[in-house]
Amino acid sequence: MTLSASDIRRRFLEFFQDKAAHEIVPSSPSVPHDDPTLLFTNAGMNPFVPYFLGVEKAPYSPPRAADTQKCIRAGGKHNDLEDVGYDTYHHTFFEMLGNWSFGNYFKKEAIAWAWELVVERWGLPAHRLYASVYAPKEGDPGNFDQEAYDIWAALFISKGCDPAVQIVHGNVKDNFWMMGETGPCGPCSELHVDLTPEGNPVTGRNLVNNDSDLCIEIWNLVFIQYNAEADGTFRELPAKHVDTGMGFERACSIIQNTNGFTDFSKKPSNYATDVFQPIFRKLEALSGKTYVNIYPELGADRSLFTEEMKTAIAFRVIADHLRTLSFSIADGIMPGNNGRNYVLRRILRRAVRYGRQLGFSGEKPFFGALVATLVAEMGGVFPELKNRQDVVRQTLEQEETSFNQTLDRGLKEFESMVSALLSNHAEYASVLNKSPKADSTLNDELLRISRQFSGVNAFLLYDTYGFPIDLTELLCAERGLEVDMPGFNELMEQQQERSRAAQKSNIVRALDISTEAVTEFLGFENDSVEATILEIHPQEDALFVITDKTVFYAEMGGQAGDTGVMDTDDNQIEITGTQQIGKARAHIIPQSQIAVGDKVTLKLDAARRRPIEAHHTATHLLHWALHEIVSADAAQQGSSVDENRLRFDFNS
Ligand code: SER
């Protein structure tokens, strides 16, 4: 009988609980708390960083734990997005099974238990297992990991295997684990499994760390002993720790696909397990298409894929992205325009576009309808998913609907950009063919550049149709084209610069002015007041007029300033905004004929002020309600209040 995914998860945890008194702890959220260096929780060890650093004591007795941690690798140092759907074993969301020692046991126990679980209990033939050990090059941190080598060697010999074949040396890239540029780190030993039908250790060994889906890493044992400092040095930690991470979906794949390590005739895939099958069945029911478990060759030309291959990839990408999005939203991160929120929006838009391959569209949306299936499968282990099911579904539905409004038009625009590009390129190629450059490398380079999808077009798709750049890159890759990324990045930077400048302009102008003047505020009782002009500060395109009295509320704390008019003896001047400068209030007006000492009447636009007041009040009510309904820790991060709407940012 083959083990189900939930059996495998449970057996891993129970092994460490029963064998060596590890406390089983729940997964932390998929977004790290208090760690600005990480976009998402990308490894099981993230939540335990304070214990490794010694700034907090692990609350377990003995100080050991085991868990399954929700991980997302879709941005930052560890990012697997590009591989998803094309191979059998990369995901943006995955579970990492781990056992942890916080200053307690070290290499001997960690390696012996890993061996016992995988070889003795689960039955992986020892000759199909490769263990890698750290072998630094000159200038790399630390020394050759002789201790780990010796422990592995004794275990392999006990099964009649040759350590010189089964143990692989790895450099700093593969065998010195770091969670990011800084943080706890150390040498590691990875367990790679030979999945070739013949299982020949000598040839299988060459596949280790070679991007082969016939020899994959399933478990990484990290021996944490340093902290990577911001200045690039490695500080020895006060105690030594163990951090192990087993790819749960990979473990399910090799156990289930080989029928408990007895049949290696077909290539295992994480997708051919009960982790993904229910989602595929639902997608089949919704789309009327059938999932076929086929994969392209590594690096194959995407423009030559068959429809069947494209459909298989779309199934996998959608299932993967559904998991990433659902777990993140359940943990309180919404798709948005910045940082990790934008990573989610990008992933969602990618998924919606892959949905086109399965026949989904604005008239036939699909994403929200998959949530119930995922919750049925995983809501037991991760109750937060079940509790937030409605929010997850609604968010996916809204985001899909909103992108559907521009996706098809954008795709059409993309197609016409590509045909223009290809015809220009053909013309250019024929010119070059007739009179080639003397230097043939230059010829090739010119041809390559003439086939580039321009940064301007990529920016247009981004700005007008909401195409994240990786979506455009993907579309281009499918047509055998590449995007001029430096060109795109330059336009993005210019746009960001413009919006930063626009945001700053008023505030900077107000900050540039200094005044001792004091303005009396009478705006709670009145909509207009007679006032005397005390100071006039000419700016590039406006006058900042300070008066002795005002009824105008100034822009402050995210609330829009009042607008209205200033009546002089013979003129009515529009006031476009109000700013506070020290104790004075400045009314912003266009260049006009006024002078210090003039008497004016200030009348605010009361019809605009009332909804601003209402939104201001509603902000307080909302803040109160969030404390009542969401959580007492719902903390205001910022807000924006104007006549049309309010926005309230909070963390919880
Ligand atoms: N930190 C290691 C990894 O993520 C082992 O948990 O691979």
PDB file of N, CA, C and O in Angstrom, residues 249-279:
ATOM      1  N   GLU A 249       6.424  17.812  -0.827  1.00  0.00           N
ATOM      2  CA  GLU A 249       5.839  17.349  -2.090  1.00  0.00           C
ATOM      3  C   GLU A 249       6.802  16.412  -2.811  1.00  0.00           C
ATOM      4  O   GLU A 249       6.380  15.482  -3.500  1.00  0.00           O
ATOM      5  N   ARG A 250       8.114  16.672  -2.656  1.00  0.00           N
ATOM      6  CA  ARG A 250       9.096  15.785  -3.288  1.00  0.00           C
ATOM      7  C   ARG A 250       9.091  14.419  -2.609  1.00  0.00           C
ATOM      8  O   ARG A 250       9.212  13.382  -3.262  1.00  0.00           O
ATOM      9  N   ALA A 251       8.985  14.430  -1.271  1.00  0.00           N
ATOM     10  CA  ALA A 251       8.933  13.155  -0.546  1.00  0.00           C
ATOM     11  C   ALA A 251       7.703  12.369  -0.999  1.00  0.00           C
ATOM     12  O   ALA A 251       7.787  11.166  -1.279  1.00  0.00           O
ATOM     13  N   CYS A 252       6.562  13.068  -1.122  1.00  0.00           N
ATOM     14  CA  CYS A 252       5.341  12.382  -1.576  1.00  0.00           C
ATOM     15  C   CYS A 252       5.572  11.805  -2.969  1.00  0.00           C
ATOM     16  O   CYS A 252       5.161  10.684  -3.275  1.00  0.00           O
ATOM     17  N   SER A 253       6.231  12.601  -3.817  1.00  0.00           N
ATOM     18  CA  SER A 253       6.440  12.176  -5.195  1.00  0.00           C
ATOM     19  C   SER A 253       7.264  10.899  -5.265  1.00  0.00           C
ATOM     20  O   SER A 253       6.879   9.930  -5.921  1.00  0.00           O
ATOM     21  N   ILE A 254       8.413  10.894  -4.575  1.00  0.00           N
ATOM     22  CA  ILE A 254       9.251   9.700  -4.755  1.00  0.00           C
ATOM     23  C   ILE A 254       8.655   8.483  -4.062  1.00  0.00           C
ATOM     24  O   ILE A 254       8.802   7.373  -4.537  1.00  0.00           O
ATOM     25  N   ILE A 255       7.941   8.684  -2.984  1.00  0.00           N
ATOM     26  CA  ILE A 255       7.341   7.518  -2.316  1.00  0.00           C
ATOM     27  C   ILE A 255       6.159   6.983  -3.131  1.00  0.00           C
ATOM     28  O   ILE A 255       6.064   5.790  -3.416  1.00  0.00           O
ATOM     29  N   GLN A 256       5.278   7.891  -3.547  1.00  0.00           N
ATOM     30  CA  GLN A 256       4.065   7.437  -4.235  1.00  0.00           C
ATOM     31  C   GLN A 256       4.363   6.948  -5.659  1.00  0.00           C
ATOM     32  O   GLN A 256       3.852   5.923  -6.094  1.00  0.00           O
ATOM     33  N   ASN A 257       5.206   7.706  -6.387  1.00  0.00           N
ATOM     34  CA  ASN A 257       5.439   7.354  -7.792  1.00  0.00           C
ATOM     35  C   ASN A 257       6.270   6.085  -7.970  1.00  0.00           C
ATOM     36  O   ASN A 257       6.278   5.484  -9.040  1.00  0.00           O
ATOM     37  N   THR A 258       7.046   5.723  -6.932  1.00  0.00           N
ATOM     38  CA  THR A 258       7.849   4.496  -7.048  1.00  0.00           C
ATOM     39  C   THR A 258       7.198   3.355  -6.272  1.00  0.00           C
ATOM     40  O   THR A 258       7.828   2.313  -6.078  1.00  0.00           O
ATOM     41  N   ASN A 259       5.959   3.600  -5.857  1.00  0.00           N
ATOM     42  CA  ASN A 259       5.245   2.593  -5.086  1.00  0.00           C
ATOM     43  C   ASN A 259       6.091   2.120  -3.902  1.00  0.00           C
ATOM     44  O   ASN A 259       6.414   0.934  -3.765  1.00  0.00           O
ATOM     45  N   GLY A 260       6.464   3.087  -3.094  1.00  0.00           N
ATOM     46  CA  GLY A 260       7.278   2.775  -1.909  1.00  0.00           C
ATOM     47  C   GLY A 260       8.668   2.273  -2.270  1.00  0.00           C
ATOM     48  O   GLY A 260       9.161   1.325  -1.661  1.00  0.00           O
ATOM     49  N   PHE A 261       9.310   2.898  -3.246  1.00  0.00           N
ATOM     50  CA  PHE A 261      10.689   2.575  -3.683  1.00  0.00           C
ATOM     51  C   PHE A 261      10.826   1.183  -4.298  1.00  0.00           C
ATOM     52  O   PHE A 261      11.878   0.568  -4.238  1.00  0.00           O
ATOM     53  N   THR A 262       9.736   0.681  -4.876  1.00  0.00           N
ATOM     54  CA  THR A 262       9.842  -0.654  -5.483  1.00  0.00           C
ATOM     55  C   THR A 262       9.832  -0.601  -7.006  1.00  0.00           C
ATOM     56  O   THR A 262      10.214  -1.556  -7.662  1.00  0.00           O
ATOM     57  N   ASP A 263       9.378   0.517  -7.589  1.00  0.00           N
ATOM     58  CA  ASP A 263       9.239   0.548  -9.051  1.00  0.00           C
ATOM     59  C   ASP A 263       9.716   1.902  -9.587  1.00  0.00           C
ATOM     60  O   ASP A 263       9.045   2.917  -9.416  1.00  0.00           O
ATOM     61  N   PHE A 264      10.863   1.906 -10.237  1.00  0.00           N
ATOM     62  CA  PHE A 264      11.440   3.157 -10.749  1.00  0.00           C
ATOM     63  C   PHE A 264      11.260   3.280 -12.257  1.00  0.00           C
ATOM     64  O   PHE A 264      12.008   3.976 -12.926  1.00  0.00           O
ATOM     65  N   SER A 265      10.244   2.605 -12.788  1.00  0.00           N
ATOM     66  CA  SER A 265      10.123   2.582 -14.245  1.00  0.00           C
ATOM     67  C   SER A 265       9.621   3.905 -14.819  1.00  0.00           C
ATOM     68  O   SER A 265       9.906   4.235 -15.958  1.00  0.00           O
ATOM     69  N   LYS A 266       8.869   4.681 -14.053  1.00  0.00           N
ATOM     70  CA  LYS A 266       8.430   5.970 -14.616  1.00  0.00           C
ATOM     71  C   LYS A 266       8.974   7.135 -13.793  1.00  0.00           C
ATOM     72  O   LYS A 266       9.217   7.012 -12.591  1.00  0.00           O
ATOM     73  N   LYS A 267       9.138   8.260 -14.510  1.00  0.00           N
ATOM     74  CA  LYS A 267       9.755   9.421 -13.856  1.00  0.00           C
ATOM     75  C   LYS A 267       8.806  10.016 -12.811  1.00  0.00           C
ATOM     76  O   LYS A 267       7.677  10.394 -13.155  1.00  0.00           O
ATOM     77  N   PRO A 268       9.215  10.107 -11.559  1.00  0.00           N
ATOM     78  CA  PRO A 268       8.326  10.683 -10.549  1.00  0.00           C
ATOM     79  C   PRO A 268       8.089  12.184 -10.763  1.00  0.00           C
ATOM     80  O   PRO A 268       8.948  12.883 -11.291  1.00  0.00           O
ATOM     81  N   SER A 269       6.922  12.621 -10.371  1.00  0.00           N
ATOM     82  CA  SER A 269       6.615  14.049 -10.428  1.00  0.00           C
ATOM     83  C   SER A 269       5.789  14.428  -9.206  1.00  0.00           C
ATOM     84  O   SER A 269       4.893  13.679  -8.807  1.00  0.00           O
ATOM     85  N   ASN A 270       6.099  15.591  -8.657  1.00  0.00           N
ATOM     86  CA  ASN A 270       5.316  16.051  -7.501  1.00  0.00           C
ATOM     87  C   ASN A 270       3.831  16.190  -7.863  1.00  0.00           C
ATOM     88  O   ASN A 270       2.963  16.086  -7.014  1.00  0.00           O
ATOM     89  N   TYR A 271       3.589  16.473  -9.157  1.00  0.00           N
ATOM     90  CA  TYR A 271       2.207  16.715  -9.566  1.00  0.00           C
ATOM     91  C   TYR A 271       1.400  15.427  -9.659  1.00  0.00           C
ATOM     92  O   TYR A 271       0.181  15.456  -9.611  1.00  0.00           O
ATOM     93  N   ALA A 272       2.123  14.281  -9.800  1.00  0.00           N
ATOM     94  CA  ALA A 272       1.420  13.000  -9.897  1.00  0.00           C
ATOM     95  C   ALA A 272       1.246  12.396  -8.506  1.00  0.00           C
ATOM     96  O   ALA A 272       1.542  11.232  -8.267  1.00  0.00           O
ATOM     97  N   THR A 273       0.805  13.218  -7.565  1.00  0.00           N
ATOM     98  CA  THR A 273       0.566  12.753  -6.194  1.00  0.00           C
ATOM     99  C   THR A 273      -0.801  13.258  -5.742  1.00  0.00           C
ATOM    100  O   THR A 273      -1.393  14.126  -6.406  1.00  0.00           O
ATOM    101  N   ASP A 274      -1.247  12.760  -4.613  1.00  0.00           N
ATOM    102  CA  ASP A 274      -2.558  13.215  -4.130  1.00  0.00           C
ATOM    103  C   ASP A 274      -2.514  14.641  -3.585  1.00  0.00           C
ATOM    104  O   ASP A 274      -3.538  15.170  -3.156  1.00  0.00           O
ATOM    105  N   VAL A 275      -1.337  15.284  -3.619  1.00  0.00           N
ATOM    106  CA  VAL A 275      -1.282  16.701  -3.226  1.00  0.00           C
ATOM    107  C   VAL A 275      -1.938  17.553  -4.326  1.00  0.00           C
ATOM    108  O   VAL A 275      -2.646  18.520  -4.035  1.00  0.00           O
ATOM    109  N   PHE A 276      -1.707  17.183  -5.585  1.00  0.00           N
ATOM    110  CA  PHE A 276      -2.189  18.011  -6.695  1.00  0.00           C
ATOM    111  C   PHE A 276      -3.387  17.428  -7.448  1.00  0.00           C
ATOM    112  O   PHE A 276      -4.128  18.168  -8.091  1.00  0.00           O
ATOM    113  N   GLN A 277      -3.548  16.112  -7.376  1.00  0.00           N
ATOM    114  CA  GLN A 277      -4.576  15.501  -8.212  1.00  0.00           C
ATOM    115  C   GLN A 277      -5.988  16.076  -7.993  1.00  0.00           C
ATOM    116  O   GLN A 277      -6.709  16.330  -8.963  1.00  0.00           O
ATOM    117  N   PRO A 278      -6.413  16.315  -6.750  1.00  0.00           N
ATOM    118  CA  PRO A 278      -7.772  16.850  -6.571  1.00  0.00           C
ATOM    119  C   PRO A 278      -7.960  18.206  -7.268  1.00  0.00           C
ATOM    120  O   PRO A 278      -9.027  18.489  -7.822  1.00  0.00           O
ATOM    121  N   ILE A 279      -6.899  19.023  -7.279  1.00  0.00           N
ATOM    122  CA  ILE A 279      -7.021  20.332  -7.948  1.00  0.00           C
ATOM    123  C   ILE A 279      -7.136  20.120  -9.465  1.00  0.00           C
ATOM    124  O   ILE A 279      -7.935  20.779 -10.137  1.00  0.00           O
TER     125      ILE A 279
END
